[in-house]
Short mmCIF file of C-alpha atoms and ligand atoms in Angstrom, two decimals:
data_model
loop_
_atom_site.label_atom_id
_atom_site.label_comp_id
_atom_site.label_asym_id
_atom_site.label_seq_id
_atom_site.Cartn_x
_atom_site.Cartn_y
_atom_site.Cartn_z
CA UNK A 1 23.18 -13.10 -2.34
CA UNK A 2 19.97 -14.16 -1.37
CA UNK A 3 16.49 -13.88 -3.11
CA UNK A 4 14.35 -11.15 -2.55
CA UNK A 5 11.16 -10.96 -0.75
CA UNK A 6 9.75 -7.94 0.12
CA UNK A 7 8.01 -7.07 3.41
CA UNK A 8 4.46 -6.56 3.96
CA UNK A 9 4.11 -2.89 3.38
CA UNK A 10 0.50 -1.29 2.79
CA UNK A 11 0.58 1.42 0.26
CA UNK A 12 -0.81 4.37 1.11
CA UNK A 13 1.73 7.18 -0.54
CA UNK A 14 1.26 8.84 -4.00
CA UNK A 15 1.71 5.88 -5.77
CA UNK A 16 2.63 2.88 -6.44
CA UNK A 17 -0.82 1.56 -4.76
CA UNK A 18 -1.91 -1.91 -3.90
CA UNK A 19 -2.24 -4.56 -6.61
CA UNK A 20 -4.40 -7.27 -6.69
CA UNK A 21 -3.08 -10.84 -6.55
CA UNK A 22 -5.17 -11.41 -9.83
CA UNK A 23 -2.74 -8.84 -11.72
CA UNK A 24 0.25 -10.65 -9.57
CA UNK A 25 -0.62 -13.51 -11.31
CA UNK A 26 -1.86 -12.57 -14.33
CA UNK A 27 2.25 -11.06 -14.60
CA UNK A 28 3.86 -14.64 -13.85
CA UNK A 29 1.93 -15.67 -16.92
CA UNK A 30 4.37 -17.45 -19.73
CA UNK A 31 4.67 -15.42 -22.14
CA UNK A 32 4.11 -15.49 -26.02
CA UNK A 33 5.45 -13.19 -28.80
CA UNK A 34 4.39 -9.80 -29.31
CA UNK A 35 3.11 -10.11 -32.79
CA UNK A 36 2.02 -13.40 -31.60
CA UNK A 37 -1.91 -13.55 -32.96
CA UNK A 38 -3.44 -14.25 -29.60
CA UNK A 39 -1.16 -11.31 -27.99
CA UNK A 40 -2.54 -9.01 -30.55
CA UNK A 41 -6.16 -9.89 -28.90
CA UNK A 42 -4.97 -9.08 -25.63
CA UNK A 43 -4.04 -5.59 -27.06
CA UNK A 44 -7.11 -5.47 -28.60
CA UNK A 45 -8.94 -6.08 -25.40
CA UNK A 46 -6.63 -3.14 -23.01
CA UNK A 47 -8.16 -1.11 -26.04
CA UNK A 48 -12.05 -1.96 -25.44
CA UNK A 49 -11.47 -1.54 -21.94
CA UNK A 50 -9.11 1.63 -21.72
CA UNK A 51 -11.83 3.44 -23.56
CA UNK A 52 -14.63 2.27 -21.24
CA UNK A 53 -12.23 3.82 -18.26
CA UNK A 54 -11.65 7.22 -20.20
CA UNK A 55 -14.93 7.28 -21.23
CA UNK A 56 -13.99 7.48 -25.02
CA UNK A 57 -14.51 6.18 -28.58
CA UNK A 58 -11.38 7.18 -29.28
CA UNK A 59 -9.59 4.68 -31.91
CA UNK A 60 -6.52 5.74 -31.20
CA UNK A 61 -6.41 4.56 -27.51
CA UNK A 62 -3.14 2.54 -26.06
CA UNK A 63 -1.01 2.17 -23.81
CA UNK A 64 1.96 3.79 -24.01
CA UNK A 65 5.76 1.82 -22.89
CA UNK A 66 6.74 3.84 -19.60
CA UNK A 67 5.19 5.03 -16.46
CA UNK A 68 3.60 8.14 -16.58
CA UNK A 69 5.89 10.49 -17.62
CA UNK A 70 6.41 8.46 -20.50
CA UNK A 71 2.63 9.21 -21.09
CA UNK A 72 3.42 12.74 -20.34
CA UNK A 73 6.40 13.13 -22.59
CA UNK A 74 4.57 11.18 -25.78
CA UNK A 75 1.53 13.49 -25.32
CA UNK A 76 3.82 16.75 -25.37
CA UNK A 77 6.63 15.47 -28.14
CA UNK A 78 4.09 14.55 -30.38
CA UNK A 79 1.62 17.58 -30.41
CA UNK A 80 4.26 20.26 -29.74
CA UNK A 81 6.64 22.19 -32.46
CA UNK A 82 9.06 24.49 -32.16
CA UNK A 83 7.47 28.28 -32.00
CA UNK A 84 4.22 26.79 -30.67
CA UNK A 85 1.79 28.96 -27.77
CA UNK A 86 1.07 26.39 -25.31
CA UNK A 87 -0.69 27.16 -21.57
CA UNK A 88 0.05 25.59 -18.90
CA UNK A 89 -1.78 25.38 -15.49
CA UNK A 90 0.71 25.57 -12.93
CA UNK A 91 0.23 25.08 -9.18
CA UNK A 92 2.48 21.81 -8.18
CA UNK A 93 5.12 19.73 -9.20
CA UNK A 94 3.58 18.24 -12.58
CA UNK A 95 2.65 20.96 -13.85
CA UNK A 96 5.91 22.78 -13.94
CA UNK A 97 7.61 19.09 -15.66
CA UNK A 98 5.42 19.87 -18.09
CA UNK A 99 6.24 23.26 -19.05
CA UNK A 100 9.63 21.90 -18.69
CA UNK A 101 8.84 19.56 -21.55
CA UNK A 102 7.01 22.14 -23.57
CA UNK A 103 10.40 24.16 -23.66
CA UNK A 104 12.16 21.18 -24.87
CA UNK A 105 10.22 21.06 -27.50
CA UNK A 106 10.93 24.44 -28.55
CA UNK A 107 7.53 25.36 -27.67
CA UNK A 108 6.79 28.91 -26.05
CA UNK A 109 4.91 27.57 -22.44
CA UNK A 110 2.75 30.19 -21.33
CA UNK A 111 2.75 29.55 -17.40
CA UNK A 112 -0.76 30.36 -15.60
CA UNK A 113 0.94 29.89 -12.23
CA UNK A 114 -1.31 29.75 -8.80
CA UNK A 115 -0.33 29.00 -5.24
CA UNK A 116 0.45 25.07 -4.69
CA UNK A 117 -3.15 23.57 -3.13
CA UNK A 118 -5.00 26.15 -5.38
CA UNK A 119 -6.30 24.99 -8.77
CA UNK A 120 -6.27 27.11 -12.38
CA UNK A 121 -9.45 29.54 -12.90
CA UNK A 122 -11.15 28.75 -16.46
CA UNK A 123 -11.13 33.51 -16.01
CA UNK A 124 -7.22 33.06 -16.19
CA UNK A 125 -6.86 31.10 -19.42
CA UNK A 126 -9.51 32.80 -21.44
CA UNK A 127 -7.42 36.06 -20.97
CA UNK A 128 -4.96 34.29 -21.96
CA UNK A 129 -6.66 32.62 -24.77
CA UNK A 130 -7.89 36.05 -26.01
CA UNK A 131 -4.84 38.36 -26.19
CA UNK A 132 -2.30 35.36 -27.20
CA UNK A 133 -4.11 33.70 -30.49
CA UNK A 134 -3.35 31.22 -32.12
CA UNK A 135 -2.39 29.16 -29.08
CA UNK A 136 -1.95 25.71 -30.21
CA UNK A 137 -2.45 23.69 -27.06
CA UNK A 138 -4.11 24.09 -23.21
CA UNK A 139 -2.27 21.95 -20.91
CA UNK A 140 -3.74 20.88 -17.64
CA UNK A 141 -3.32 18.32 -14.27
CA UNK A 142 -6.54 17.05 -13.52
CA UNK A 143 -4.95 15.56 -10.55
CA UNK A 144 -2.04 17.34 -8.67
CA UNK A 145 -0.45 14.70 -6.66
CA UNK A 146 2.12 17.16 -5.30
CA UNK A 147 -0.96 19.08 -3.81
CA UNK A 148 -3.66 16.79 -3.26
CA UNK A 149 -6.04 19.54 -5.63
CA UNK A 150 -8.82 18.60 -8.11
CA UNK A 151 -8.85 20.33 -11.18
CA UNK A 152 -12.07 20.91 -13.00
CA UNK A 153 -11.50 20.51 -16.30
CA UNK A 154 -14.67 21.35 -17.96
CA UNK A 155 -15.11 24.89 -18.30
CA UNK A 156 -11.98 25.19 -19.67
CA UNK A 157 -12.50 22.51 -22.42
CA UNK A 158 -15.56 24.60 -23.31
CA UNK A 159 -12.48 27.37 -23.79
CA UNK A 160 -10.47 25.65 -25.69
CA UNK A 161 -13.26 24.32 -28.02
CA UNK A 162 -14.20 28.35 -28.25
CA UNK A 163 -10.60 29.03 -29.59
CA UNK A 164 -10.27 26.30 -31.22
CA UNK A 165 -7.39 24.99 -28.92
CA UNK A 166 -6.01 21.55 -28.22
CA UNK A 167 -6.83 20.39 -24.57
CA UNK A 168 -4.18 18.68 -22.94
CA UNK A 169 -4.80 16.94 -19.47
CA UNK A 170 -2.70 14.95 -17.15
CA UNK A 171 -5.14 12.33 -15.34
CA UNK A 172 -2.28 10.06 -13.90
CA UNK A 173 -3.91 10.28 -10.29
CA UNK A 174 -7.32 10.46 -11.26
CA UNK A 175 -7.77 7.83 -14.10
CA UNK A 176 -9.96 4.57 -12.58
CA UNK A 177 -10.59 7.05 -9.00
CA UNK A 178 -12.88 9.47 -10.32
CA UNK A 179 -14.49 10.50 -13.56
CA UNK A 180 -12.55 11.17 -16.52
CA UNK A 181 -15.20 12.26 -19.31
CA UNK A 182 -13.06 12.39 -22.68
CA UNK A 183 -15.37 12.76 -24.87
CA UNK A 184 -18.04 14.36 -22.50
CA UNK A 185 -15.76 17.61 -21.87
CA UNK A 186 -14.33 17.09 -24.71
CA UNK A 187 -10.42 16.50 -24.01
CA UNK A 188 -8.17 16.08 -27.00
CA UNK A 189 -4.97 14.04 -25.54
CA UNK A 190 -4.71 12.67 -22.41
CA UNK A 191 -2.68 10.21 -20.57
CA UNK A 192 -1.95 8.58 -17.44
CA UNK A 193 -0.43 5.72 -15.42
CA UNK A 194 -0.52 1.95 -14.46
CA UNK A 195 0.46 2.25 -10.74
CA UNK A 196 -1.78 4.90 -9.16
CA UNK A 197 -5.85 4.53 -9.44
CA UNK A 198 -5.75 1.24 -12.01
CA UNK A 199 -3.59 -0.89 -9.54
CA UNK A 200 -0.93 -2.17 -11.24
CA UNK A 201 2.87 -1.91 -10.90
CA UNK A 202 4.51 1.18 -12.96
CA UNK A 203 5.08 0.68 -16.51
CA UNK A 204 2.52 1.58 -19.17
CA UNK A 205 1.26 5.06 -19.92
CA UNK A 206 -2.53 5.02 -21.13
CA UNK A 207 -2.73 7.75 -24.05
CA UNK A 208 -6.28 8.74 -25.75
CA UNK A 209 -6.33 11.01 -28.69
CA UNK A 210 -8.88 12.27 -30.20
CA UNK A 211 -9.44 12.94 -33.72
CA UNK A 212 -8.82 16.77 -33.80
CA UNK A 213 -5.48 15.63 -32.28
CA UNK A 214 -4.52 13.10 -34.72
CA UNK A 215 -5.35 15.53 -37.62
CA UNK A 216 -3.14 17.66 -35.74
CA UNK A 217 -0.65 14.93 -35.30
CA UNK A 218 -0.60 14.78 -39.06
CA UNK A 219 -0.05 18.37 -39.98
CA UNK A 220 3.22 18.09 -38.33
CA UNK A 221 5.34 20.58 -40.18
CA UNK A 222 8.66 18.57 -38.94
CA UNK A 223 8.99 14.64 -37.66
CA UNK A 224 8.73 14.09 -34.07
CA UNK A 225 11.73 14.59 -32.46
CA UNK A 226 11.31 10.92 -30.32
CA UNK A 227 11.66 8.07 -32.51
CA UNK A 228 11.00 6.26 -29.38
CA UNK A 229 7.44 8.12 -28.40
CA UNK A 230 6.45 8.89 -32.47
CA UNK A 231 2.79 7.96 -31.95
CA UNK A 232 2.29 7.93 -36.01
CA UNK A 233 4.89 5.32 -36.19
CA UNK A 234 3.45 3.51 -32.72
CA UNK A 235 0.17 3.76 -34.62
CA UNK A 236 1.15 0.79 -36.86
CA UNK A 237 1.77 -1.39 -33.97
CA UNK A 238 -1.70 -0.67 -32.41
CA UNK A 239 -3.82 -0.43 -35.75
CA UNK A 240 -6.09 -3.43 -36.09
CA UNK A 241 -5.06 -4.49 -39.57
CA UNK A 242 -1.21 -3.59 -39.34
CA UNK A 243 0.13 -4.42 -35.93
CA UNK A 244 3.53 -3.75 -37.74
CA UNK A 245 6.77 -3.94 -35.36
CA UNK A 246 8.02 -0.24 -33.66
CA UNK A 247 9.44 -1.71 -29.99
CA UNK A 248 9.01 -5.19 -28.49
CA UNK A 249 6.02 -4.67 -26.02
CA UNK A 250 6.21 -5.13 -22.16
CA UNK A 251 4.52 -8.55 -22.33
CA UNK A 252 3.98 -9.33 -18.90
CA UNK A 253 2.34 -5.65 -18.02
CA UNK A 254 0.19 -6.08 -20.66
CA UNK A 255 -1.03 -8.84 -19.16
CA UNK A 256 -1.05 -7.44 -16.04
CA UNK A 257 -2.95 -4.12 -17.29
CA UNK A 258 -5.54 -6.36 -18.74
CA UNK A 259 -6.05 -7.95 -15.01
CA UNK A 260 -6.49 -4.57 -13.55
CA UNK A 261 -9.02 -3.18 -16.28
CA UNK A 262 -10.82 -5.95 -15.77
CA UNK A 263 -11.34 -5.80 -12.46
CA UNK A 264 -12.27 -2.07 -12.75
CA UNK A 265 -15.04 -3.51 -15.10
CA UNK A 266 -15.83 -6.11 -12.70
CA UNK A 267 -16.63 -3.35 -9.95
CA UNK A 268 -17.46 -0.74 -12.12
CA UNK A 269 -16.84 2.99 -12.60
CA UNK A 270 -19.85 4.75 -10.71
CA UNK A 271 -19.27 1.74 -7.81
CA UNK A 272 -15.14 2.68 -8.01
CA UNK A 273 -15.45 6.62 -8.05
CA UNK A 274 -17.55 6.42 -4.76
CA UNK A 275 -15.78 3.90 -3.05
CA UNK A 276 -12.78 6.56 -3.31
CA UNK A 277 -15.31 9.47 -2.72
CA UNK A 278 -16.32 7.60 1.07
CA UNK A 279 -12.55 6.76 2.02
CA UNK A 280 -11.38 9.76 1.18
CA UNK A 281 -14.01 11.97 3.34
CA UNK A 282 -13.72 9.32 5.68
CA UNK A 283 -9.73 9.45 6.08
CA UNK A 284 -10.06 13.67 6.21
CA UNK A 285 -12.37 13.71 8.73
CA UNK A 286 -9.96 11.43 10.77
CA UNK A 287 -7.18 13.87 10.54
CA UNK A 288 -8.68 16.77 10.88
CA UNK A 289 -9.86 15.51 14.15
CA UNK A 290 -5.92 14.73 14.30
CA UNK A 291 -5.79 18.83 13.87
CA UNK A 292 -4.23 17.99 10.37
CA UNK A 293 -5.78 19.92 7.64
CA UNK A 294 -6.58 19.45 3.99
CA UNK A 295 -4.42 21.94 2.08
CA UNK A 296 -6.62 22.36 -1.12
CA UNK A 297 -10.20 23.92 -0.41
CA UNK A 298 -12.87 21.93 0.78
CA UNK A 299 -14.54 21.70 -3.03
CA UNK A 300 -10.82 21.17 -4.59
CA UNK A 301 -10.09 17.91 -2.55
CA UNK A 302 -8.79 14.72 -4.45
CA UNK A 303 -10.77 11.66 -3.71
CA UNK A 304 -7.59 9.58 -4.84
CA UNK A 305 -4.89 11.37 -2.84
CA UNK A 306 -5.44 13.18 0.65
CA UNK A 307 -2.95 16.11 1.27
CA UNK A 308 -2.65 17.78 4.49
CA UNK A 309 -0.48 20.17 6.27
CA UNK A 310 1.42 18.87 8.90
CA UNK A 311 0.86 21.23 12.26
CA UNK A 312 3.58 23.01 14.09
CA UNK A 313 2.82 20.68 17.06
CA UNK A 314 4.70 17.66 15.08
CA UNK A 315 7.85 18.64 14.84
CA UNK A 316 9.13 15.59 13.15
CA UNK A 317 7.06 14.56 10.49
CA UNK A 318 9.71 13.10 8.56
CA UNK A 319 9.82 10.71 11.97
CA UNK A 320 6.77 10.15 12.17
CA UNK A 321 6.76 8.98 8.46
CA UNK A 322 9.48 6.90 9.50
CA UNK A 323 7.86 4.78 12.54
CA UNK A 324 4.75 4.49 10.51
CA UNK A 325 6.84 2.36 7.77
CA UNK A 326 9.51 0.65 10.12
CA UNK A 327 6.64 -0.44 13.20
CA UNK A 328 3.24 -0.48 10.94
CA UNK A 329 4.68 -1.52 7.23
CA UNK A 330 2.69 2.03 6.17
CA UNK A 331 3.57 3.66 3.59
CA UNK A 332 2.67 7.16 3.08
CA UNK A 333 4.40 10.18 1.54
CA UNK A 334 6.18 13.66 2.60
CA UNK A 335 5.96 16.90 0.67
CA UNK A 336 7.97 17.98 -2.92
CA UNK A 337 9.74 21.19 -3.85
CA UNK A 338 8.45 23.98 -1.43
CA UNK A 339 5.88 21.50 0.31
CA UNK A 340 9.00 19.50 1.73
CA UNK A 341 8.46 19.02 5.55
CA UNK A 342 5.28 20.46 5.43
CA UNK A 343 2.84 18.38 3.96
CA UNK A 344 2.08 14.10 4.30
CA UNK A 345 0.25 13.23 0.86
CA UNK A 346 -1.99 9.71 1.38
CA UNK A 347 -3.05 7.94 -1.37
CA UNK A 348 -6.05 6.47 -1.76
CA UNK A 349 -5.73 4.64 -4.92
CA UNK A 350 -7.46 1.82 -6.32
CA UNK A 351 -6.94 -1.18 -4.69
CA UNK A 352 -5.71 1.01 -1.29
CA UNK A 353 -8.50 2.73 -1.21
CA UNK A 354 -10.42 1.05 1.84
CA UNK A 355 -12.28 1.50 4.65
CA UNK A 356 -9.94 -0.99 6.52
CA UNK A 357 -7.14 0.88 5.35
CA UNK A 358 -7.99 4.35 6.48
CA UNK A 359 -8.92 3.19 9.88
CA UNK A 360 -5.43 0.94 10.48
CA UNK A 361 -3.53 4.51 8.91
CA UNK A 362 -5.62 6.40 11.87
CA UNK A 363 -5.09 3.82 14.37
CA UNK A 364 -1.19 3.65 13.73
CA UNK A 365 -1.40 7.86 13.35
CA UNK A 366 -3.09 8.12 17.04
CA UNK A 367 -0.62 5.53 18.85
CA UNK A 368 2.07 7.14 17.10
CA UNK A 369 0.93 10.59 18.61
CA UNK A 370 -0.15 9.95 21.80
CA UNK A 371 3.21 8.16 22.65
CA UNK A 372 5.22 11.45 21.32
CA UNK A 373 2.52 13.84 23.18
CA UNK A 374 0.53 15.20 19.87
CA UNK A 375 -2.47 13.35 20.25
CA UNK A 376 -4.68 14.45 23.16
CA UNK A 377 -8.05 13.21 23.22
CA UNK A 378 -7.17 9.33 22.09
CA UNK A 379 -9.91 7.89 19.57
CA UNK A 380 -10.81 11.03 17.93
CA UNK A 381 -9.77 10.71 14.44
CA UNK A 382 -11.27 7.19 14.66
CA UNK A 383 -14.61 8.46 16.05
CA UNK A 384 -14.89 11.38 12.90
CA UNK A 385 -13.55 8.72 10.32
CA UNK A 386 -16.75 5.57 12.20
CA UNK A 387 -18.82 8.83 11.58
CA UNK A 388 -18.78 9.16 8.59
CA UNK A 389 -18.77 5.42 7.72
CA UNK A 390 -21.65 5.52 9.11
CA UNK A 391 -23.75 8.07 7.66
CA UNK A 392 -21.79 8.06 4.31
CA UNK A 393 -23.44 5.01 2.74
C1 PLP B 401 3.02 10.18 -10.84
C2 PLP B 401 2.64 11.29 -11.75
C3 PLP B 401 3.27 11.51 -12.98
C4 PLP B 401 4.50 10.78 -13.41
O1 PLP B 401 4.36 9.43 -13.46
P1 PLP B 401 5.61 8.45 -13.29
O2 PLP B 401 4.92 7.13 -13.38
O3 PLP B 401 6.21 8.73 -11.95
O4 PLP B 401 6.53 8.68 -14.40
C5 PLP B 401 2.78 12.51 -13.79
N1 PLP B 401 1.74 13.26 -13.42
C6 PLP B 401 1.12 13.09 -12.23
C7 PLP B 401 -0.03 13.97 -11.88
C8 PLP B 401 1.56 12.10 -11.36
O5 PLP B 401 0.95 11.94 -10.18
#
């Protein structure tokens, strides 16, 4: 058998997105022991500069062992008890996992369900939130990568602060590609992952609670039912002063997470959230000229993932998906659950999200197209995508 080396591939699907060949090398670092006193200072720096990216003074702010549904699965385990109300915003693939979850938990989910591409309507859970007290927790996906929609979350942390409810929200595709206001809108848990809009390959969860949450946390009439994901005993590990073994820590992704939050420093947040504002118009202006359109509304579009329904006149996207990887190295990705076939979700992420990159994607898209007959006036998703280049800035 022969060593690996993988191809060139540029990574435009829902994740994992490009890393930066700082965080490549920061991960072939030797390493040290985890209780080692100069490891415990690189965990003490992912903490200063997780809760610049969330946006929080949150103590209790790590980074959880796992990708992302690790992140999700601590946030749910730990808050949720058998018998507990919890809403859910349904309207993709994530949100239904975590309702999932919820029930495993013996919790009672509460599904607010909406078309996939729509988003949750703050009306819809303070119904809810009136005729179905005490509900313990409000559960939400900031960023639907199944559906490309943006979530606002703010109205309905104003809701949950009303009835004095937990607010739960997913920000796995938006965490490091947009704003994420913890303490602003006043979130109580959140989490999300390495690999998508921080750049790194999968493997930690970052988890924020705040203190309503711990206090919650502590009033835990059972223990958690993961001895694996029980933040109070994870807590000991992270605390300052204790740093007391639970699980060896993934060494070389903490390294490499400290890379990546660095460089999101380095650039900086307001910088970040409009590079991925100006790609992402840019790259939806490009297909639409395509005749590929957006499937959330126009005010509901992720800057961090572009999803858009494939048109009848393809009639092999799955093929087209195909020659993109084998002839261009692209990456991008196909539809989930009822979306299968009918949807291509792009990611703009972090590190992928570039002007350079959207206009090779459109380039490979039209020469793709106008050799199988779809594309008719050649140059037109380029033109839109130059347009707005060149007004955007
Ligand atoms: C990717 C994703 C997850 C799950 O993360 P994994 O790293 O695949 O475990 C959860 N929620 C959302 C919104 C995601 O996009």
């Amino acid at each position: 058998m022969q060593s690996f080396l993988a191809p060139q591939r540029l990574l435009l699907g829902p994740g994992p997105s490009a890393v930066h060949p700082r965080v490549l090398r920061a991960m072939s670092t030797a390493l040290i022991g985890h209780l080692d006193p100069i490891f415990l200072g690189i965990m003490n720096d992912i903490q200063t500069l997780l809760r610049r990216v969330f946006a929080t003074t949150n103590p209790f702010t790590i980074a959880v062992s796992g990708t992302g549904s690790a992140g999700m699965e601590a946030a749910i385990v730990n808050i949720i008890e058998p018998g507990d109300h919890v809403v859910v915003g349904i309207n993709g693939v994530f949100g239904t996992r975590l309702a999932t979850i919820i029930e495993r938990c013996g919790g009672n989910a509460i599904r607010v369900e909406v078309p996939w591409g729509q988003v949750i309507e703050p009306g819809s859970i303070a119904e809810i939130l009136q005729r179905s007290s005490p509900v313990k927790a409000v559960v939400l996906v900031h960023a639907e990568t199944s559906t490309g929609a943006w979530q606002p979350i703010e109205p309905i942390a104003a809701l949950c602060r009303e009835y004095d409810t937990l607010l739960i929200v997913d920000a796995v595709t938006s965490l490091g590609g947009m704003p994420v206001e913890i303490d602003q809108w006043g979130i109580d848990v959140c989490y999300s992952a390495t690999q998508k809009c921080l750049s790194c390959p999968p493997g930690l969860a970052p988890l924020t609670l705040s203190q309503r949450a711990l206090s919650v946390l502590k009033a835990r009439r059972s223990p958690c039912p993961s001895w694996y994901f029980d933040l109070s005993l994870i807590a000991d590990y992270w605390a300052e002063q204790r740093r007391a073994y639970h699980h060896t820590a993934p060494i070389s992704m903490i390294y490499a997470l400290r890379e990546a939050l660095r460089l999101i420093d380095e650039e900086g947040l307001p910088a970040r959230f409009s590079r991925h504002q100006l790609n992402s118009r840019a790259l939806i202006a490009g297909l639409m000229a395509l005749g590929l359109s957006p499937l959330p509304p126009p005010d509901r579009q992720l800057p961090t993932l572009v999803c858009v329904t494939v048109p009848a006149h393809i009639d092999n996207e799955e093929a087209v998906r195909a020659e993109l990887l084998r002839r261009f190295g692209i990456e991008i990705g196909g539809g989930l659950g009822p979306l299968k076939g009918k949807v291509w979700r792009i990611g703009l992420m972090g590190e992928s999200s570039t002007e350079a990159n959207v206009l090779t994607l459109l380039n490979a898209l039209e020469e793709i197209g106008i050799r199988s007959g779809w594309v008719s006036t050649p140059g037109a998703g380029l033109q839109a995508a130059a347009h707005t280049y060149s007004v955007g800035r």
